[in-house]
Tab-separated table of C-alpha atoms and ligand atoms in Angstrom:
chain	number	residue	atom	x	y	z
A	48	UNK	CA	0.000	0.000	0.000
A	49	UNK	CA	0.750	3.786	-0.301
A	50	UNK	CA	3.087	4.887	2.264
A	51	UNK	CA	1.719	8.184	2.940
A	52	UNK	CA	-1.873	8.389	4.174
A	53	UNK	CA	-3.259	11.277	3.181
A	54	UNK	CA	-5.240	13.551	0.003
A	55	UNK	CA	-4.464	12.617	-3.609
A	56	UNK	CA	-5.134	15.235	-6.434
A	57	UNK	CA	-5.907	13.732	-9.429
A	58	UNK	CA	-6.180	15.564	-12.583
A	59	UNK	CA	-8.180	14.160	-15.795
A	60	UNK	CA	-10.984	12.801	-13.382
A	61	UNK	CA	-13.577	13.142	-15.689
A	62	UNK	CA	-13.363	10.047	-17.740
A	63	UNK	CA	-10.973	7.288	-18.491
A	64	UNK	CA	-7.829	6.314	-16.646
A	65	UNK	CA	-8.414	9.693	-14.251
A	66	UNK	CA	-11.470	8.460	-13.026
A	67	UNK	CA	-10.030	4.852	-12.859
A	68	UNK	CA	-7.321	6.557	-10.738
A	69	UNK	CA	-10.388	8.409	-8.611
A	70	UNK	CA	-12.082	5.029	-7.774
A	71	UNK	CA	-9.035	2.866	-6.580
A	72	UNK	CA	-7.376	5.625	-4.178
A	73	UNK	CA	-11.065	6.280	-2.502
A	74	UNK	CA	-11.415	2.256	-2.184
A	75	UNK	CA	-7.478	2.520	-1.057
A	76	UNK	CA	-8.772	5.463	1.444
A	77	UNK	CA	-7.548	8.336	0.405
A	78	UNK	CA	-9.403	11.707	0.043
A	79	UNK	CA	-9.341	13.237	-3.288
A	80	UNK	CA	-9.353	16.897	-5.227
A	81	UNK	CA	-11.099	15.829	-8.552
A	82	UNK	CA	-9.733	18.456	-11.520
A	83	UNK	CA	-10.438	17.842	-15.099
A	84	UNK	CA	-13.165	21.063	-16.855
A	85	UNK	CA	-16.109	19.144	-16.806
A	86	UNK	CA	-17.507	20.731	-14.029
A	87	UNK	CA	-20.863	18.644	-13.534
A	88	UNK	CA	-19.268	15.235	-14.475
A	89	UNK	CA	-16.753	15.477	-11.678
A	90	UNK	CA	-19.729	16.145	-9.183
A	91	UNK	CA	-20.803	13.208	-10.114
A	92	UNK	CA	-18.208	11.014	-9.833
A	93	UNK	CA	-17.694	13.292	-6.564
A	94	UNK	CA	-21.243	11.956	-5.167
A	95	UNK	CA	-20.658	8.484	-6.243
A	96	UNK	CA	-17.255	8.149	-4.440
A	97	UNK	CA	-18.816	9.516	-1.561
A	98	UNK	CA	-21.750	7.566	-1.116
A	99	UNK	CA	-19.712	4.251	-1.694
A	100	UNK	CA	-16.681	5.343	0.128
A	101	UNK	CA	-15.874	7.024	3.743
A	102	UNK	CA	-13.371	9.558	1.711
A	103	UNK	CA	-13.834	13.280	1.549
A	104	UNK	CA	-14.444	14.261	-2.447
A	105	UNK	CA	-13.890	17.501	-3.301
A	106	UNK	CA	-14.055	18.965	-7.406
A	107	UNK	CA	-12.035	21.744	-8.876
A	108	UNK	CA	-13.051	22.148	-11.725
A	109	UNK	CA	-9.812	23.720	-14.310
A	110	UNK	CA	-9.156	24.257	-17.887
A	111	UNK	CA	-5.390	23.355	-17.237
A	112	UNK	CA	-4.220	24.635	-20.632
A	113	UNK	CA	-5.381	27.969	-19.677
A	114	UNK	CA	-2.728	30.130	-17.396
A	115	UNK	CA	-4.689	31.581	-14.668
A	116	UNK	CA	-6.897	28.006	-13.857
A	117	UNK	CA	-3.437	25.738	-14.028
A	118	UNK	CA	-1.934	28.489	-11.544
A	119	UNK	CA	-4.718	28.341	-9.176
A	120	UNK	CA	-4.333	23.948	-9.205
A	121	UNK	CA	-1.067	24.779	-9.039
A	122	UNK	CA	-1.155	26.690	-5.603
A	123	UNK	CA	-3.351	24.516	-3.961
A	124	UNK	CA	-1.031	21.850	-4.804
A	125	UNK	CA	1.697	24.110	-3.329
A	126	UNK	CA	-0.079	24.873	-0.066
A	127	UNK	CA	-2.412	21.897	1.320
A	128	UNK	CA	-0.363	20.484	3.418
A	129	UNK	CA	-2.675	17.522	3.579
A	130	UNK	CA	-1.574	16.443	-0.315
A	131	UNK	CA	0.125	13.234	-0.325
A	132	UNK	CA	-0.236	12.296	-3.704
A	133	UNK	CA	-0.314	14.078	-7.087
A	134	UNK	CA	-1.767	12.181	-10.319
A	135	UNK	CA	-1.145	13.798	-13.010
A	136	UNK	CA	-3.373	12.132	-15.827
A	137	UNK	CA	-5.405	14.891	-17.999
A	138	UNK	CA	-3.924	14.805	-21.384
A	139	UNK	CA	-4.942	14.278	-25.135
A	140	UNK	CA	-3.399	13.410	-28.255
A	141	UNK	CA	-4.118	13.303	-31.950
A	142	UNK	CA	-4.020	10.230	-33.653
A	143	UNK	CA	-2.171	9.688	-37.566
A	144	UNK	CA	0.842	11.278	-38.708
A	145	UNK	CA	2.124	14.791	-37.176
A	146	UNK	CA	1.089	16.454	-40.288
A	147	UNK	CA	-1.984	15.960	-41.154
A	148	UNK	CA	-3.016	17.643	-37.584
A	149	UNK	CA	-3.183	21.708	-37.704
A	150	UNK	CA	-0.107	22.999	-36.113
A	151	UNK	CA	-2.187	25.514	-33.363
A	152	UNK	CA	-3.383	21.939	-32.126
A	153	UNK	CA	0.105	20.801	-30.715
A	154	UNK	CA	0.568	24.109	-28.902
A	155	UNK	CA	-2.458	23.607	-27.309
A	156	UNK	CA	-1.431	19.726	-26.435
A	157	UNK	CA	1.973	21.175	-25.198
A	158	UNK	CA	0.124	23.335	-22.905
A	159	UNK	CA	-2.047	20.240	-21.076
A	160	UNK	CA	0.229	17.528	-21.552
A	161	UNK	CA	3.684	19.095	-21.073
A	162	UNK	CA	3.254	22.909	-19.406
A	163	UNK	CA	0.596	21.651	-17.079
A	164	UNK	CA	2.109	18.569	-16.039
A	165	UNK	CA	5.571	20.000	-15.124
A	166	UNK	CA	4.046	23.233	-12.885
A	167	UNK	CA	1.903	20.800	-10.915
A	168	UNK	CA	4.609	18.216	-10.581
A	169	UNK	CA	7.560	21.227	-10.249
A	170	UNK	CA	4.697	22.163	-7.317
A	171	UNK	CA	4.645	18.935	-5.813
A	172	UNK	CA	7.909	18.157	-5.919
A	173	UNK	CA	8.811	20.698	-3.898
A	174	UNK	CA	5.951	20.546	-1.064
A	175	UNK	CA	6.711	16.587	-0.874
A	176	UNK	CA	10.297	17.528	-0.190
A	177	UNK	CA	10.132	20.030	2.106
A	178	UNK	CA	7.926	17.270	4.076
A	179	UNK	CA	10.415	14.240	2.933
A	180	UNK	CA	6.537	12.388	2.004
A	181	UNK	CA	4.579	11.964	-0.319
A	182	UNK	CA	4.576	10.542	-4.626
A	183	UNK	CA	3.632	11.641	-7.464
A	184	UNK	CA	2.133	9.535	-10.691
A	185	UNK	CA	2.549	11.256	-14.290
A	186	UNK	CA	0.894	9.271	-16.728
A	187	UNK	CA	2.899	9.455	-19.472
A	188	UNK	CA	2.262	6.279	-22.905
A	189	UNK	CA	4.333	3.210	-24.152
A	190	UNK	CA	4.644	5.401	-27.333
A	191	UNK	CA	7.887	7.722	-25.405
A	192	UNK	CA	9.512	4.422	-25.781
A	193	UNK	CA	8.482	4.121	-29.940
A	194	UNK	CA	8.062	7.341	-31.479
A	195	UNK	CA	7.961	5.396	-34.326
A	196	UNK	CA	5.066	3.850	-34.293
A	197	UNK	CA	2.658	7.056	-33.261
A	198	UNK	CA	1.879	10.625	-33.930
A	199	UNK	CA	5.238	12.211	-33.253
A	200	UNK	CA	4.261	15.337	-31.563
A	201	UNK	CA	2.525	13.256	-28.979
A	202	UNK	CA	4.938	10.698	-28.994
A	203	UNK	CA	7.558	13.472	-27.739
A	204	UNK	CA	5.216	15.153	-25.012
A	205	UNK	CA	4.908	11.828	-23.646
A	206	UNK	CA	8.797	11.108	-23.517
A	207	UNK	CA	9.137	14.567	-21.779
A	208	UNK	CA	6.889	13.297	-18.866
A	209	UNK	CA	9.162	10.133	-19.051
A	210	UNK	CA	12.570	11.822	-18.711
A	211	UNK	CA	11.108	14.284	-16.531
A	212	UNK	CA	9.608	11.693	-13.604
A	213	UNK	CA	13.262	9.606	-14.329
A	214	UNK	CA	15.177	12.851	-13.843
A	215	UNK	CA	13.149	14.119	-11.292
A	216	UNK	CA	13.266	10.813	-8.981
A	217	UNK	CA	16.927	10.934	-9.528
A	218	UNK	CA	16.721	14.387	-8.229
A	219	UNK	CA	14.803	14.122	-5.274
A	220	UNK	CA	14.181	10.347	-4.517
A	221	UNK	CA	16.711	10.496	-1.686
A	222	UNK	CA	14.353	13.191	-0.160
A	223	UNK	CA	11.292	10.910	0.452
A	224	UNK	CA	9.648	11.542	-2.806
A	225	UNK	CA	8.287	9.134	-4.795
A	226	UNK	CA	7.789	9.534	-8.715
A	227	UNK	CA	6.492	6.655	-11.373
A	228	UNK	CA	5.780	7.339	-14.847
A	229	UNK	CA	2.659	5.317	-15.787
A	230	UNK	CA	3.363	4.033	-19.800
A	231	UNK	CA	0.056	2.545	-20.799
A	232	UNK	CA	-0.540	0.783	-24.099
A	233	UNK	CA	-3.869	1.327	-25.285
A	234	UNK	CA	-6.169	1.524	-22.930
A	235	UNK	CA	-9.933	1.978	-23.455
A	236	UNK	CA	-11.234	5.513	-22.634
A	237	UNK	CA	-12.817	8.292	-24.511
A	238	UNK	CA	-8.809	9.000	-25.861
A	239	UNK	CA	-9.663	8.210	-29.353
A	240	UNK	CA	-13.102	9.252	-29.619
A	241	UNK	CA	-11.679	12.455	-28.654
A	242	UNK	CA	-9.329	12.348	-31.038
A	243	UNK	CA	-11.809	11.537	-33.936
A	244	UNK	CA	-10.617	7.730	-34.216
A	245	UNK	CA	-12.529	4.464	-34.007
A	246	UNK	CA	-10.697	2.454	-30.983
A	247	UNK	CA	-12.600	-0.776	-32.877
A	248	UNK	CA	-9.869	-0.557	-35.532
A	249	UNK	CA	-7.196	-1.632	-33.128
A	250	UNK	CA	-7.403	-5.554	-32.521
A	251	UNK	CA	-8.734	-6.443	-28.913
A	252	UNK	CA	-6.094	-8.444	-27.785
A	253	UNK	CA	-4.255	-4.997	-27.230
A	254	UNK	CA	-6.579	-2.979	-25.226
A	255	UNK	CA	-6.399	-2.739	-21.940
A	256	UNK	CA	-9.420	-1.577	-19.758
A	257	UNK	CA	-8.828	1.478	-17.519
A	258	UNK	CA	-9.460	-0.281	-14.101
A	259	UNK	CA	-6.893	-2.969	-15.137
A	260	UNK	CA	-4.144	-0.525	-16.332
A	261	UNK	CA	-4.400	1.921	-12.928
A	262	UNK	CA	-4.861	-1.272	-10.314
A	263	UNK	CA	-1.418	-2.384	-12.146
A	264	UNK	CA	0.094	0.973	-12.096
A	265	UNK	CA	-1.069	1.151	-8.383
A	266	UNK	CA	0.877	-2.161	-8.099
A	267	UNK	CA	3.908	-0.837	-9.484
A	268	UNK	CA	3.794	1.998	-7.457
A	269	UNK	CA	3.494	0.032	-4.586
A	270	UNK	CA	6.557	-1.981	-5.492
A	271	UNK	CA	8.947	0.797	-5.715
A	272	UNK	CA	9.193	1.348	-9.776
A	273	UNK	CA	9.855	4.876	-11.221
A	274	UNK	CA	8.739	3.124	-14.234
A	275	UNK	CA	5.736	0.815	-14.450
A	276	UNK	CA	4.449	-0.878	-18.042
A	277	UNK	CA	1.791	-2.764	-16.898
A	278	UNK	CA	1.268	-4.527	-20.604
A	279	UNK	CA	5.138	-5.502	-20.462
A	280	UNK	CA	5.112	-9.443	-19.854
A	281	UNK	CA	9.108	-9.895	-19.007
A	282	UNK	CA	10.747	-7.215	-16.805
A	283	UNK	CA	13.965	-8.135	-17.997
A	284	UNK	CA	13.488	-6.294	-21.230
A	285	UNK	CA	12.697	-3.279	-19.545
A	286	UNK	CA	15.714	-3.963	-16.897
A	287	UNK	CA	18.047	-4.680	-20.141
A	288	UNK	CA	16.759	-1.435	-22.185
A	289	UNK	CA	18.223	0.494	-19.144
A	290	UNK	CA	20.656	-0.850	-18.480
A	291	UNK	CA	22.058	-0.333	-22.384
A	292	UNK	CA	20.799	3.162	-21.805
A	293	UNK	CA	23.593	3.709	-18.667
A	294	UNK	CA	26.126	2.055	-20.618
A	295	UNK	CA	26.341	4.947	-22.598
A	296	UNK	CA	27.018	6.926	-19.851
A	297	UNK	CA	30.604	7.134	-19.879
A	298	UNK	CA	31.299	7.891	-23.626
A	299	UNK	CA	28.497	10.672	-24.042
A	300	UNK	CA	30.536	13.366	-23.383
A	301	UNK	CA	34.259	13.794	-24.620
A	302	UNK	CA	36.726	16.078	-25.725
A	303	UNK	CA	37.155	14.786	-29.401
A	304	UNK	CA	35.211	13.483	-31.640
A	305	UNK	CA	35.013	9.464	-32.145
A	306	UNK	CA	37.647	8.133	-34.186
A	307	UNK	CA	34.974	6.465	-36.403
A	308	UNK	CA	34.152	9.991	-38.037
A	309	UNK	CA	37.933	9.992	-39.667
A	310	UNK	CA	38.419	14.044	-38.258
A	311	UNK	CA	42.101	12.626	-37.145
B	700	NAP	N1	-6.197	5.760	-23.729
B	700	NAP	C1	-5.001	5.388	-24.149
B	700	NAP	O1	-4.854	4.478	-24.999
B	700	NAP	C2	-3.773	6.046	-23.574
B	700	NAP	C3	-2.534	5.432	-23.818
B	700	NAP	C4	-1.386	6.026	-23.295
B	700	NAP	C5	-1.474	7.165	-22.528
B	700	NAP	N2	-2.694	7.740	-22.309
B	700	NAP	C6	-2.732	8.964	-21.494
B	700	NAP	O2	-3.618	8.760	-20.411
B	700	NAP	C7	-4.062	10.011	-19.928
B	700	NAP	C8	-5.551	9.940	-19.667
B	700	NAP	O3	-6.228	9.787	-20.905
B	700	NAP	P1	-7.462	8.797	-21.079
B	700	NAP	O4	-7.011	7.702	-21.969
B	700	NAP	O5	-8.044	8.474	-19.775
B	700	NAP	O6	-8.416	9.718	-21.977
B	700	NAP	P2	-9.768	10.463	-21.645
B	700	NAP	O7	-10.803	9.493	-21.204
B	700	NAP	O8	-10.032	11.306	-22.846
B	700	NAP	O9	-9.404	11.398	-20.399
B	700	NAP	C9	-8.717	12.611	-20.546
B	700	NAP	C10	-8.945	13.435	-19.287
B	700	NAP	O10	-8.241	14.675	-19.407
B	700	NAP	C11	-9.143	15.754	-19.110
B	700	NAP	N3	-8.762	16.948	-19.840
B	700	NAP	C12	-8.677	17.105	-21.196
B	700	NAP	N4	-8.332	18.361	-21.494
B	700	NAP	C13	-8.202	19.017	-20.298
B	700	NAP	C14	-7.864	20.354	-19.943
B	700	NAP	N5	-7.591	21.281	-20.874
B	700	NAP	N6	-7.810	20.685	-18.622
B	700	NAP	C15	-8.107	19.760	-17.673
B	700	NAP	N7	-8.410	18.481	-17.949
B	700	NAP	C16	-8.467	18.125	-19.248
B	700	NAP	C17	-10.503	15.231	-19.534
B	700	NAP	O11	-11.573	15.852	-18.833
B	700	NAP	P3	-12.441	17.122	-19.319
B	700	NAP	O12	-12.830	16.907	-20.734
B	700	NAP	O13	-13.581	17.107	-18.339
B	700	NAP	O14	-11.546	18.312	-19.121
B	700	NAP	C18	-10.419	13.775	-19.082
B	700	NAP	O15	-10.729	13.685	-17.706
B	700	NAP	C19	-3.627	11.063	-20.952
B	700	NAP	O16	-2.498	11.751	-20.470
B	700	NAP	C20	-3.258	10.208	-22.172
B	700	NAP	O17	-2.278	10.856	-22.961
B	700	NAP	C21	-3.849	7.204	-22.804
């Protein structure tokens, strides 16, 4: 279980993994700030959580892509001293290639899914270390890992939130903060539909529902990864991609050029 008792703010609590998030830290006890813009749909859930649950449920309703709503999230993240636990899961992405998406769109995705994300977990970060408690969850997507393979403008948000929670945990882990970046596969929520894309094109056998994806995140959380990929069957492949990844360490950074580019 969670180490630190306490409230859990949970953005993108409207729908989808958010409100998957919602349900299993009320059942796991904690109180919860519900933000996403959907005003009467957070209620809702709100009213639900509390009649099934003994938790406290309270909505803030927030456009974080707009400056002035993300600031006031942001301060109440900075000042309740009663926050244990940031999730930071609003987002959205477009689906198809980079291009065929109008450009104003990805300044509007970098505001959510990058701006927002690193002022409430910048926010965080520092409350949870001035108290040496408390975590914070960024759900970030498999595709940081395969650019490749997925809109590339989203693909590179999402490997921001990676290296951020990696860098961050490297940062301040020592401090008694905890950070995991969620990487979900596809995972069945209103993503696509929002994104004007049929999730019945993508064969079954790789989508995951929400409940399964957060109580596996919540597992991985509770087992000490800064990185949890709750589709990926052998941990080994994840422990090997790292562990490549360090071995570059030492030759990243020298004073001439490698010999294999013939400059003499
Ligand atoms: N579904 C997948 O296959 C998949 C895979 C990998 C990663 N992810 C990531 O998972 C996260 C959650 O997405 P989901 O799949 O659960 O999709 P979703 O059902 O569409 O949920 C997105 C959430 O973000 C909120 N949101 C959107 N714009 C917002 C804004 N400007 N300000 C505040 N909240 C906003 C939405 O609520 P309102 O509309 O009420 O604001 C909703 O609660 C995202 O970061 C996404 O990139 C999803």
């Amino acid at each position: 279980m969670i180490q630190h008792a306490g409230t859990a703010l949970v953005t993108g609590a409207s729908s989808g993994i958010g409100a998957a998030y919602a349900d299993q830290l009320a059942a796991r006890g904690h109180d919860l700030i519900l933000v996403a813009r959907d005003a009467a749909r957070l209620r809702a859930a709100a009213d639900r959580i509390g009649r099934e649950t003994r938790v406290s449920v309270e909505v803030m309703p927030a456009d974080l892509a707009r400056p002035a709503e993300l600031a006031a999230v942001r301060d109440r993240v900075a000042t309740d001293a009663s926050l244990a636990l940031l999730v930071n899961c609003a987002g959205l992405g477009p689906l198809g290639p980079s291009l065929d998406s109008p450009a104003e769109l990805y300044d509007g995705m970098l505001d959510l899914n990058v701006r927002a994300l690193q002022t409430l977990t910048f926010a965080a970060a520092r409350a949870f270390a001035g108290r040496s408690s408390g975590a914070i969850i960024n759900v970030a997507s498999a595709v940081a890992l395969i650019p490749e393979r997925f809109n590339a403008g989203y693909a590179a948000q999402k490997a921001f939130v990676l290296a951020l929670t990696q860098g961050l945990a490297a940062e301040i882990g020592r401090k008694g903060v905890r950070l995991q970046a969620v990487l979900p596969g596809v995972t069945r929520t209103e993503f696509f539909e929002r994104a004007g894309a049929d999730i019945g094109q993508i064969p079954a056998e790789m989508i995951m529902e929400a409940r399964d994806l957060v109580a596996a995140a919540l597992a991985g959380l509770d087992a000490g990864e800064t990185v949890t990929i709750p589709s990926l069957t052998d941990l080994g492949d994840w422990q090997a991609f790292e562990a490549a990844r360090f071995r570059l360490g030492p030759n990243l950074s020298h004073r001439v050029p490698a010999a294999r580019y013939g400059l003499g």
